[in-house]
CSV table of C-alpha atoms (C1' of nucleotides) in Angstrom, one decimal:
chain,number,residue,atom,x,y,z
A,813,MET,CA,63.6,-76.0,66.2
A,814,PRO,CA,62.6,-76.0,62.5
A,815,ALA,CA,65.3,-77.5,60.3
A,816,GLU,CA,64.9,-74.5,58.1
A,817,PRO,CA,64.3,-71.1,59.6
A,818,LEU,CA,61.3,-69.0,58.8
A,819,SER,CA,61.8,-66.6,55.9
A,820,ARG,CA,59.8,-64.6,53.5
A,821,PRO,CA,60.3,-67.0,50.6
A,822,ARG,CA,59.3,-69.9,52.7
A,823,ILE,CA,56.1,-68.1,53.8
A,824,VAL,CA,55.3,-67.1,50.3
A,825,ALA,CA,55.9,-70.7,49.1
A,826,ALA,CA,53.5,-72.0,51.8
A,827,ALA,CA,50.9,-69.5,50.7
A,828,ILE,CA,51.2,-70.6,47.1
A,829,ASP,CA,50.9,-74.2,48.1
A,830,LEU,CA,47.9,-73.4,50.2
A,831,ILE,CA,46.2,-71.5,47.4
A,832,GLU,CA,46.8,-74.2,44.9
A,833,ARG,CA,45.5,-76.9,47.3
A,834,GLU,CA,42.5,-75.2,48.7
A,835,GLY,CA,41.9,-71.9,46.8
A,836,ALA,CA,42.6,-68.3,47.6
A,837,ASP,CA,39.7,-68.1,50.1
A,838,ALA,CA,41.5,-70.6,52.3
A,839,VAL,CA,44.4,-68.3,52.8
A,840,SER,CA,44.7,-66.8,56.3
A,841,MET,CA,47.7,-65.9,58.3
A,842,ARG,CA,46.7,-68.5,60.9
A,843,ARG,CA,46.3,-71.2,58.4
A,844,ILE,CA,49.7,-70.5,56.8
A,845,ALA,CA,51.4,-70.4,60.2
A,846,ALA,CA,49.8,-73.8,61.0
A,847,ASP,CA,51.0,-75.3,57.7
A,848,LEU,CA,54.5,-74.1,58.6
A,849,GLY,CA,54.2,-75.4,62.1
A,850,VAL,CA,54.8,-71.9,63.5
A,851,GLY,CA,53.0,-69.3,65.6
A,852,VAL,CA,50.8,-66.8,63.8
A,853,MET,CA,52.7,-63.7,64.8
A,854,SER,CA,56.0,-65.1,63.7
A,855,LEU,CA,55.0,-64.5,60.2
A,856,TYR,CA,55.0,-60.8,60.8
A,857,ASN,CA,58.7,-60.8,61.4
A,858,HIS,CA,59.2,-61.5,57.7
A,859,VAL,CA,56.1,-60.0,56.1
A,860,PRO,CA,54.5,-56.7,57.0
A,861,ASN,CA,50.9,-57.8,56.4
A,862,LYS,CA,48.7,-60.1,54.5
A,863,SER,CA,48.5,-57.8,51.5
A,864,ALA,CA,52.2,-57.8,51.1
A,865,LEU,CA,52.3,-61.5,51.4
A,866,LEU,CA,49.9,-61.8,48.5
A,867,ASP,CA,52.0,-59.3,46.6
A,868,GLY,CA,54.8,-61.8,47.2
A,869,VAL,CA,52.7,-64.6,45.8
A,870,ALA,CA,52.0,-62.6,42.7
A,871,GLU,CA,55.6,-61.6,42.3
A,872,THR,CA,56.9,-65.1,42.7
A,873,VAL,CA,54.5,-66.6,40.3
A,874,LEU,CA,55.2,-63.9,37.8
A,875,SER,CA,58.9,-64.2,38.0
A,876,GLN,CA,58.7,-67.8,36.9
A,877,ILE,CA,57.6,-67.0,33.5
A,878,GLU,CA,60.0,-68.5,31.1
A,879,PHE,CA,60.6,-66.7,27.8
A,880,SER,CA,62.5,-68.7,25.3
A,881,ASP,CA,62.8,-65.6,23.1
A,882,ASP,CA,64.4,-66.3,19.7
A,883,PRO,CA,65.6,-63.0,18.3
A,884,ASP,CA,65.9,-64.5,14.8
A,885,ALA,CA,62.3,-65.6,14.7
A,886,ASP,CA,59.6,-63.6,13.0
A,887,TRP,CA,58.2,-60.9,15.3
A,888,THR,CA,54.7,-62.3,15.1
A,889,ASP,CA,56.0,-65.6,16.4
A,890,ARG,CA,57.9,-63.9,19.2
A,891,VAL,CA,54.8,-62.0,20.3
A,892,ARG,CA,52.8,-65.3,20.2
A,893,MET,CA,55.5,-67.0,22.3
A,894,GLN,CA,55.5,-64.3,24.9
A,895,ALA,CA,51.7,-64.4,25.2
A,896,LEU,CA,51.8,-68.2,25.5
A,897,ALA,CA,54.5,-68.1,28.1
A,898,PHE,CA,52.4,-65.8,30.1
A,899,ARG,CA,49.5,-68.1,29.8
A,900,GLN,CA,51.5,-71.2,30.6
A,901,ILE,CA,52.5,-69.9,34.0
A,902,ALA,CA,48.9,-69.2,34.8
A,903,HIS,CA,48.2,-72.8,33.8
A,904,HIS,CA,50.9,-74.0,36.2
A,905,TYR,CA,49.4,-72.1,39.1
A,906,PRO,CA,45.8,-72.0,38.2
A,907,ARG,CA,44.3,-71.0,41.5
A,908,CYS,CA,47.0,-68.3,42.0
A,909,THR,CA,46.0,-66.6,38.7
A,910,MET,CA,43.3,-64.6,40.2
A,911,VAL,CA,45.6,-63.4,42.9
A,912,VAL,CA,48.3,-62.4,40.4
A,913,VAL,CA,45.9,-60.7,38.0
A,914,SER,CA,43.9,-58.8,40.6
A,915,ARG,CA,46.9,-57.2,42.3
A,916,GLN,CA,49.0,-54.4,40.9
A,917,LEU,CA,52.5,-54.9,42.1
A,918,GLN,CA,55.3,-52.5,41.5
A,919,SER,CA,58.2,-54.9,41.8
A,920,THR,CA,60.5,-55.5,38.9
A,921,ALA,CA,59.1,-59.0,38.6
A,922,GLY,CA,56.2,-57.5,36.7
A,923,LEU,CA,58.3,-55.3,34.6
A,924,LEU,CA,60.4,-57.9,32.8
A,925,PRO,CA,57.7,-59.2,30.6
A,926,VAL,CA,56.7,-55.7,29.8
A,927,GLU,CA,60.3,-54.9,28.8
A,928,ARG,CA,60.5,-57.9,26.6
A,929,ALA,CA,57.2,-57.3,24.9
A,930,LEU,CA,58.0,-53.6,24.2
A,931,ALA,CA,61.4,-54.6,22.8
A,932,THR,CA,59.8,-57.1,20.5
A,933,LEU,CA,57.2,-54.7,19.2
A,934,ARG,CA,59.7,-52.0,18.6
A,935,SER,CA,62.1,-54.3,16.8
A,936,ALA,CA,59.1,-55.2,14.6
A,937,GLY,CA,59.0,-51.6,13.6
A,938,PHE,CA,56.3,-50.1,15.8
A,939,GLY,CA,56.8,-46.7,17.3
A,940,GLY,CA,56.9,-46.2,21.1
A,941,HIS,CA,53.4,-45.0,21.3
A,942,GLU,CA,52.0,-47.8,19.2
A,943,ALA,CA,54.0,-50.4,21.1
A,944,VAL,CA,52.5,-49.3,24.4
A,945,ARG,CA,49.0,-49.3,23.0
A,946,ILE,CA,49.4,-52.7,21.5
A,947,LEU,CA,50.9,-54.1,24.6
A,948,ARG,CA,47.9,-52.8,26.6
A,949,VAL,CA,45.5,-54.5,24.2
A,950,PHE,CA,47.4,-57.8,24.5
A,951,ILE,CA,47.5,-57.6,28.2
A,952,ALA,CA,43.8,-56.9,28.4
A,953,TYR,CA,43.1,-59.9,26.2
A,954,ILE,CA,45.4,-62.2,28.1
A,955,VAL,CA,44.1,-61.2,31.5
A,956,GLY,CA,40.6,-61.6,30.4
A,957,SER,CA,41.2,-64.9,28.9
A,958,LEU,CA,43.0,-66.2,32.0
A,959,LEU,CA,40.1,-65.1,34.1
A,960,ARG,CA,37.8,-67.1,32.0
A,961,GLU,CA,40.0,-70.2,32.1
A,962,VAL,CA,40.4,-69.9,35.8
A,963,GLY,CA,36.6,-70.1,36.1
A,964,VAL,CA,36.1,-66.6,37.3
A,965,THR,CA,34.1,-64.5,34.9
A,966,PRO,CA,30.4,-64.0,34.2
A,967,THR,CA,28.1,-66.5,32.7
A,968,PHE,CA,29.4,-65.9,29.2
A,969,ALA,CA,32.0,-68.5,29.7
A,970,PRO,CA,30.5,-71.3,31.6
A,971,VAL,CA,32.8,-73.8,33.1
A,972,HIS,CA,32.9,-77.2,31.6
A,973,ARG,CA,30.9,-78.8,34.4
A,974,SER,CA,27.3,-79.4,33.5
A,975,ASP,CA,26.2,-75.8,33.6
A,976,LEU,CA,22.5,-76.2,33.3
A,977,ALA,CA,21.8,-72.5,33.3
A,978,VAL,CA,22.8,-72.2,29.7
A,979,GLU,CA,21.1,-75.4,28.5
A,980,ASN,CA,17.8,-74.8,30.2
A,981,VAL,CA,17.3,-71.4,29.0
A,982,ASP,CA,14.1,-70.4,27.3
A,983,PRO,CA,14.6,-70.9,23.5
A,984,LEU,CA,12.1,-68.2,22.7
A,985,LEU,CA,13.7,-65.5,24.8
A,986,PHE,CA,17.3,-66.6,23.9
A,987,PRO,CA,17.3,-68.4,20.6
A,988,GLN,CA,20.9,-67.9,19.9
A,989,VAL,CA,22.1,-68.9,23.4
A,990,SER,CA,19.8,-71.8,23.3
A,991,GLY,CA,20.8,-73.0,19.9
A,992,LEU,CA,24.5,-72.6,20.5
A,993,ALA,CA,24.4,-74.0,24.0
A,994,PRO,CA,26.6,-77.0,23.3
A,995,MET,CA,29.3,-74.7,22.0
A,996,LEU,CA,28.9,-72.2,24.9
A,997,VAL,CA,29.1,-75.0,27.4
A,998,ASP,CA,32.4,-76.6,26.4
A,999,CYS,CA,35.4,-74.7,25.6
A,1000,ASP,CA,38.9,-75.7,24.6
A,1001,HIS,CA,40.7,-73.0,26.4
A,1002,GLU,CA,43.9,-73.5,24.6
A,1003,SER,CA,42.5,-73.3,21.1
A,1004,GLU,CA,40.2,-70.4,22.1
A,1005,PHE,CA,43.2,-68.5,23.4
A,1006,GLU,CA,45.3,-69.1,20.4
A,1007,PHE,CA,42.4,-68.1,18.1
A,1008,GLY,CA,42.1,-64.7,19.7
A,1009,LEU,CA,45.8,-64.3,19.9
A,1010,GLY,CA,46.0,-65.0,16.1
A,1011,LEU,CA,43.3,-62.4,15.5
A,1012,LEU,CA,45.2,-59.8,17.4
A,1013,ILE,CA,48.5,-60.5,15.8
A,1014,GLN,CA,47.0,-60.5,12.4
A,1015,ALA,CA,45.4,-57.1,13.2
A,1016,ILE,CA,48.6,-55.5,14.3
A,1017,ALA,CA,50.4,-56.9,11.4
A,1018,VAL,CA,48.0,-55.1,9.1
A,1019,GLN,CA,48.5,-52.0,11.3
A,1020,LEU,CA,52.2,-52.3,10.7
A,1021,LYS,CA,52.0,-52.2,7.0
A,1022,ARG,CA,51.0,-48.6,6.9
B,1247,MET,CA,9.0,-48.8,61.4
B,1248,PRO,CA,10.8,-48.2,58.1
B,1249,ALA,CA,8.6,-46.4,55.6
B,1250,GLU,CA,9.6,-49.0,53.0
B,1251,PRO,CA,9.9,-52.6,54.2
B,1252,LEU,CA,13.0,-54.5,53.8
B,1253,SER,CA,13.4,-56.4,50.5
B,1254,ARG,CA,16.1,-57.9,48.4
B,1255,PRO,CA,16.2,-55.1,45.8
B,1256,ARG,CA,16.5,-52.6,48.6
B,1257,ILE,CA,19.4,-54.5,50.2
B,1258,VAL,CA,21.1,-54.9,46.9
B,1259,ALA,CA,20.8,-51.2,46.2
B,1260,ALA,CA,22.2,-50.4,49.5
B,1261,ALA,CA,25.2,-52.7,48.8
B,1262,ILE,CA,25.8,-51.0,45.4
B,1263,ASP,CA,25.6,-47.6,47.1
B,1264,LEU,CA,28.1,-48.7,49.7
B,1265,ILE,CA,30.5,-50.2,47.2
B,1266,GLU,CA,30.5,-47.1,45.1
B,1267,ARG,CA,30.9,-44.8,48.1
B,1268,GLU,CA,33.6,-46.8,50.0
B,1269,GLY,CA,34.8,-49.6,47.8
B,1270,ALA,CA,34.1,-53.3,47.8
B,1271,ASP,CA,36.2,-54.0,50.9
B,1272,ALA,CA,33.8,-51.9,53.0
B,1273,VAL,CA,31.0,-54.3,52.3
B,1274,SER,CA,29.9,-56.2,55.3
B,1275,MET,CA,26.5,-57.4,56.3
B,1276,ARG,CA,26.7,-55.3,59.5
B,1277,ARG,CA,27.5,-52.2,57.5
B,1278,ILE,CA,24.8,-52.7,55.0
B,1279,ALA,CA,22.3,-53.3,57.8
B,1280,ALA,CA,23.5,-50.2,59.6
B,1281,ASP,CA,23.1,-48.2,56.4
B,1282,LEU,CA,19.5,-49.5,56.1
B,1283,GLY,CA,18.8,-48.8,59.8
B,1284,VAL,CA,18.1,-52.4,60.4
B,1285,GLY,CA,19.3,-55.4,62.4
B,1286,VAL,CA,22.0,-57.5,60.8
B,1287,MET,CA,20.1,-60.7,60.8
B,1288,SER,CA,17.0,-59.2,59.2
B,1289,LEU,CA,19.0,-59.2,55.9
B,1290,TYR,CA,19.0,-63.0,56.0
B,1291,ASN,CA,15.3,-63.0,55.6
B,1292,HIS,CA,15.7,-61.7,52.0
B,1293,VAL,CA,19.2,-62.9,51.1
B,1294,PRO,CA,20.6,-66.3,51.8
B,1295,ASN,CA,24.1,-65.2,52.3
B,1296,LYS,CA,26.7,-62.6,51.5
B,1297,SER,CA,27.8,-64.3,48.3
B,1298,ALA,CA,24.3,-64.3,47.0
B,1299,LEU,CA,24.0,-60.6,47.8
B,1300,LEU,CA,27.1,-59.9,45.7
B,1301,ASP,CA,25.6,-62.0,42.9
B,1302,GLY,CA,22.6,-59.7,43.2
B,1303,VAL,CA,24.9,-56.7,42.9
B,1304,ALA,CA,26.5,-58.1,39.7
B,1305,GLU,CA,23.1,-59.1,38.3
B,1306,THR,CA,21.6,-55.7,39.0
B,1307,VAL,CA,24.5,-53.8,37.5
B,1308,LEU,CA,24.6,-56.0,34.5
B,1309,SER,CA,20.9,-55.7,33.8
B,1310,GLN,CA,21.3,-52.0,33.4
B,1311,ILE,CA,23.3,-52.2,30.3
B,1312,GLU,CA,21.5,-50.3,27.6
B,1313,PHE,CA,21.8,-51.5,24.1
B,1314,SER,CA,20.6,-49.1,21.5
B,1315,ASP,CA,20.8,-51.7,18.8
B,1316,ASP,CA,20.2,-50.4,15.4
B,1317,PRO,CA,19.5,-53.4,13.1
B,1318,ASP,CA,20.1,-51.3,10.0
B,1319,ALA,CA,23.6,-50.3,11.0
B,1320,ASP,CA,26.6,-52.0,9.7
B,1321,TRP,CA,27.4,-55.1,11.8
B,1322,THR,CA,30.8,-53.7,12.7
B,1323,ASP,CA,29.2,-50.6,14.2
B,1324,ARG,CA,26.7,-52.8,16.1
B,1325,VAL,CA,29.5,-54.9,17.6
B,1326,ARG,CA,31.3,-51.7,18.6
B,1327,MET,CA,28.2,-50.3,20.2
B,1328,GLN,CA,27.6,-53.4,22.2
B,1329,ALA,CA,31.1,-53.4,23.5
B,1330,LEU,CA,30.9,-49.7,24.4
B,1331,ALA,CA,27.6,-50.3,26.1
B,1332,PHE,CA,29.2,-52.9,28.3
B,1333,ARG,CA,32.1,-50.6,29.1
B,1334,GLN,CA,29.8,-47.7,29.8
B,1335,ILE,CA,27.9,-49.5,32.6
B,1336,ALA,CA,31.3,-50.3,34.2
B,1337,HIS,CA,32.1,-46.7,33.9
B,1338,HIS,CA,28.9,-45.8,35.7
B,1339,TYR,CA,29.6,-48.2,38.6
B,1340,PRO,CA,33.3,-48.1,38.6
B,1341,ARG,CA,33.9,-49.7,41.9
B,1342,CYS,CA,31.3,-52.4,41.3
B,1343,THR,CA,33.1,-53.5,38.2
B,1344,MET,CA,35.5,-55.8,40.0
B,1345,VAL,CA,32.5,-57.5,41.7
B,1346,VAL,CA,30.7,-57.9,38.5
B,1347,VAL,CA,33.6,-59.3,36.6
B,1348,SER,CA,34.9,-61.6,39.2
B,1349,ARG,CA,31.7,-63.4,39.8
B,1350,GLN,CA,30.1,-65.9,37.6
B,1351,LEU,CA,26.4,-65.6,37.8
B,1352,GLN,CA,23.9,-67.8,36.2
B,1353,SER,CA,20.9,-65.6,36.1
B,1354,THR,CA,19.4,-64.5,32.8
B,1355,ALA,CA,20.7,-61.0,33.5
B,1356,GLY,CA,24.1,-62.1,32.2
B,1357,LEU,CA,22.6,-63.9,29.2
B,1358,LEU,CA,20.9,-61.0,27.5
B,1359,PRO,CA,24.1,-59.3,26.3
B,1360,VAL,CA,25.3,-62.7,25.1
B,1361,GLU,CA,22.2,-63.3,23.1
B,1362,ARG,CA,22.4,-59.9,21.5
B,1363,ALA,CA,26.0,-60.3,20.6
B,1364,LEU,CA,25.6,-63.7,19.1
B,1365,ALA,CA,22.6,-62.6,17.1
B,1366,THR,CA,24.6,-59.7,15.7
B,1367,LEU,CA,27.5,-61.9,14.8
B,1368,ARG,CA,25.4,-64.4,13.1
B,1369,SER,CA,23.5,-61.8,11.2
B,1370,ALA,CA,26.9,-60.6,10.0
B,1371,GLY,CA,27.4,-64.0,8.4
B,1372,PHE,CA,29.4,-65.9,11.0
B,1373,GLY,CA,28.6,-69.5,11.7
B,1374,GLY,CA,27.6,-70.6,15.2
B,1375,HIS,CA,31.0,-71.9,16.1
B,1376,GLU,CA,32.8,-68.8,14.9
B,1377,ALA,CA,30.3,-66.5,16.6
B,1378,VAL,CA,30.9,-68.2,20.0
B,1379,ARG,CA,34.7,-68.0,19.6
B,1380,ILE,CA,34.6,-64.4,18.6
B,1381,LEU,CA,32.3,-63.5,21.4
B,1382,ARG,CA,34.7,-65.1,23.8
B,1383,VAL,CA,37.6,-63.1,22.4
B,1384,PHE,CA,35.6,-59.9,22.8
B,1385,ILE,CA,34.6,-60.7,26.3
B,1386,ALA,CA,38.1,-61.5,27.3
B,1387,TYR,CA,39.3,-58.2,25.9
B,1388,ILE,CA,36.5,-56.2,27.5
B,1389,VAL,CA,36.9,-57.8,30.9
B,1390,GLY,CA,40.7,-57.3,30.8
B,1391,SER,CA,40.3,-53.7,29.7
B,1392,LEU,CA,37.8,-53.0,32.5
B,1393,LEU,CA,40.1,-54.5,35.1
B,1394,ARG,CA,42.9,-52.2,33.9
B,1395,GLU,CA,40.6,-49.1,33.9
B,1396,VAL,CA,39.3,-49.9,37.4
B,1397,GLY,CA,42.9,-49.9,38.6
B,1398,VAL,CA,43.2,-53.6,39.3
B,1399,THR,CA,45.8,-55.3,37.2
B,1400,PRO,CA,49.5,-55.8,37.4
B,1401,THR,CA,52.1,-53.1,36.9
B,1402,PHE,CA,51.7,-53.1,33.2
B,1403,ALA,CA,49.0,-50.5,33.4
B,1404,PRO,CA,50.0,-48.1,36.1
B,1405,VAL,CA,47.3,-45.8,37.4
B,1406,HIS,CA,47.7,-42.2,36.5
B,1407,ARG,CA,48.7,-41.2,40.0
B,1408,SER,CA,52.5,-40.6,40.2
B,1409,ASP,CA,53.5,-44.2,39.8
B,1410,LEU,CA,57.2,-43.8,40.6
B,1411,ALA,CA,57.9,-47.5,40.2
B,1412,VAL,CA,57.9,-47.1,36.4
B,1413,GLU,CA,59.7,-43.9,36.2
B,1414,ASN,CA,62.5,-44.8,38.6
B,1415,VAL,CA,63.3,-48.0,36.9
B,1416,ASP,CA,66.9,-48.8,36.0
B,1417,PRO,CA,67.4,-47.6,32.4
B,1418,LEU,CA,70.1,-50.2,31.8
B,1419,LEU,CA,68.0,-53.2,32.8
B,1420,PHE,CA,64.8,-51.9,31.3
B,1421,PRO,CA,65.6,-49.6,28.5
B,1422,GLN,CA,62.2,-49.8,26.8
B,1423,VAL,CA,60.2,-49.4,30.0
B,1424,SER,CA,62.4,-46.5,31.0
B,1425,GLY,CA,62.2,-44.8,27.7
B,1426,LEU,CA,58.5,-45.2,27.3
B,1427,ALA,CA,57.7,-44.4,30.9
B,1428,PRO,CA,55.7,-41.3,30.1
B,1429,MET,CA,53.4,-43.3,27.8
B,1430,LEU,CA,53.2,-46.2,30.2
B,1431,VAL,CA,52.2,-43.9,33.1
B,1432,ASP,CA,49.3,-42.0,31.6
B,1433,CYS,CA,46.6,-43.7,29.7
B,1434,ASP,CA,43.5,-42.4,28.0
B,1435,HIS,CA,41.4,-45.4,28.8
B,1436,GLU,CA,38.6,-44.5,26.4
B,1437,SER,CA,40.9,-44.2,23.4
B,1438,GLU,CA,42.9,-47.2,24.4
B,1439,PHE,CA,39.8,-49.2,24.7
B,1440,GLU,CA,38.5,-48.1,21.3
B,1441,PHE,CA,41.9,-48.8,19.7
B,1442,GLY,CA,41.9,-52.4,20.7
B,1443,LEU,CA,38.2,-52.7,19.9
B,1444,GLY,CA,39.0,-51.4,16.4
B,1445,LEU,CA,41.8,-53.9,16.0
B,1446,LEU,CA,39.5,-56.8,17.0
B,1447,ILE,CA,36.7,-55.7,14.7
B,1448,GLN,CA,39.0,-55.2,11.8
B,1449,ALA,CA,40.5,-58.7,12.5
B,1450,ILE,CA,37.1,-60.5,12.4
B,1451,ALA,CA,36.1,-58.5,9.4
B,1452,VAL,CA,39.0,-59.9,7.6
B,1453,GLN,CA,38.1,-63.3,9.0
B,1454,LEU,CA,34.6,-62.9,7.5
B,1455,LYS,CA,35.8,-62.3,4.0
B,1456,ARG,CA,36.9,-65.9,3.5
C,677,DA,C1',84.4,-63.2,80.1
C,678,DG,C1',80.7,-59.9,80.7
C,679,DA,C1',77.4,-56.7,79.1
C,680,DG,C1',74.6,-55.0,75.9
C,681,DT,C1',71.9,-55.2,71.7
C,682,DC,C1',69.2,-57.2,68.5
C,683,DG,C1',66.3,-60.5,65.8
C,684,DC,C1',63.0,-63.7,66.0
C,685,DA,C1',59.3,-66.9,67.8
C,686,DC,C1',55.4,-66.7,70.4
C,687,DG,C1',51.0,-65.7,73.4
C,688,DT,C1',47.4,-62.7,74.4
C,689,DA,C1',44.0,-59.5,73.2
C,690,DC,C1',41.0,-56.4,70.5
C,691,DG,C1',37.9,-55.3,67.1
C,692,DG,C1',36.1,-56.9,63.1
C,693,DT,C1',33.7,-60.7,60.0
C,694,DG,C1',29.7,-64.2,58.3
C,695,DT,C1',26.0,-66.5,60.0
C,696,DA,C1',23.3,-70.4,63.0
C,697,DC,C1',19.9,-70.2,66.3
C,698,DG,C1',16.2,-68.8,69.4
C,699,DT,C1',12.7,-65.4,70.2
C,700,DA,C1',9.1,-62.0,69.8
C,701,DC,C1',5.7,-59.6,67.4
C,702,DG,C1',2.8,-58.5,63.6
C,703,DT,C1',-0.8,-60.1,60.1
C,704,DC,C1',-3.7,-63.2,58.0
C,705,DA,C1',-6.9,-68.1,57.8
C,706,DA,C1',-9.8,-71.2,59.7
D,1022,DT,C1',-10.4,-67.3,69.0
D,1023,DT,C1',-6.7,-69.9,67.7
D,1024,DG,C1',-3.2,-71.2,65.1
D,1025,DA,C1',0.4,-70.7,61.6
D,1026,DC,C1',3.5,-68.0,59.4
D,1027,DG,C1',6.6,-64.3,57.9
D,1028,DT,C1',9.6,-61.0,59.5
D,1029,DA,C1',12.7,-58.2,62.6
D,1030,DC,C1',16.0,-58.7,65.9
D,1031,DG,C1',19.6,-60.1,69.8
D,1032,DT,C1',22.8,-63.3,71.1
D,1033,DA,C1',26.6,-66.3,70.4
D,1034,DC,C1',30.3,-68.8,68.0
D,1035,DA,C1',34.1,-69.5,65.2
D,1036,DC,C1',37.2,-67.2,62.5
D,1037,DC,C1',39.8,-63.3,60.8
D,1038,DG,C1',44.1,-59.6,60.7
D,1039,DT,C1',47.2,-57.6,63.5
D,1040,DA,C1',49.0,-54.3,67.7
D,1041,DC,C1',51.6,-55.2,71.5
D,1042,DG,C1',54.5,-57.3,75.1
D,1043,DT,C1',57.6,-61.1,76.5
D,1044,DG,C1',61.3,-64.2,76.5
D,1045,DC,C1',65.1,-66.5,74.5
D,1046,DG,C1',69.3,-67.2,71.7
D,1047,DA,C1',73.1,-65.3,69.1
D,1048,DC,C1',76.1,-61.9,68.1
D,1049,DT,C1',79.1,-57.6,69.0
D,1050,DC,C1',81.9,-54.7,71.7
D,1051,DT,C1',84.6,-53.8,75.5
DNA sequence: AGAGTCGCACGTACGGTGTACGTACGTCAA
DNA sequence: TTGACGTACGTACACCGTACGTGCGACTCT
């Protein structure tokens, strides 16, 4: 009956669509089936369970990262570009970001960025051990930043909506927070991200010179 | 009947206990009520809903951070200590960490660490704007690192259990990943964390000298 | 052509979830 | 004494993931 037959990619695509439209909480097998005009249990012919479906979502999103790696560029720029590429995809699927980040998948989709990053770092002159450590630091920073941007993360990074909690804080108990409230409240995610990225790159550049 | 009457703190404590014993997925109002030897709906006399209960969990965990701030110490050491204090509490409630980190709460419990951090940075000589930016970078790094340690986070940081996905990867497609597999697989979280922390602190120290 | 197999769509059903609502029973105030 | 009120609790509803069985179409092999 359906012009296109049911398939895992179609189901994953429907899930991504649903997440972007209504958030990750709206995802249910029933809901996805309804969106596809299909019985609930039909999904299980293509996907073993909900968890695997979400893995598929993460994998699909992750595989869409586009590296325009220029081997001739300075290694610092290449690292920067790779980090930005990672962030860009999260910006394209904002509500899927939490799903991607909070799910450890073992497909090759997640390995490609790692391979690229390690290659870049090693070509810059870092040893294997250093490269791995540095990669971990960058991933931690990127993941943490994305969580903030997506709006998930403790108070420290209030969303841009009028977050009165920060502004109405007791100036005597929290002089710094109170005084810096305007800066705490609004946040240019892009420039903040690049600021930290610059710090890290600068730090490892120093590290390299020894 | 219960020696101690039901109360919000008691419910939150039960939730924390349950999360640490059986993981965040095991949390349900019914289960918590059962653990407390109480009817399910009795909980709602003290907690408006499950989400608020989890906020309470995050708040409680967060409020147990112990800063032993030494105003005479070098500011770099103070920053380091605060970051480590944050990490330590996550280490103490490992399975609550995801709950804490993925929940933006607006109570003052989350503000105290922010206040301390901002004060430290400003006393080091940073301006308000810089202090906020730097704080955001540190938080991103810390949150990202904790997610990795807790075992939530994409492939990049495989857990120490035999993660065959990385070791059995095609050496031709992923030479770096394949060659560095041993280092990718096992990870001394503590030293990794301090490595990145050191990088960041060094970077902002450089920043300060201008 | 007939028979057999297989994949896929689907309905039903079970045990779980959060929580709205009504009720019953204490303890205090007037 | 009477009333109000806070608290504990049971019931009920809508929703969830998914195990299981059924039926139908297409394809393969004889």
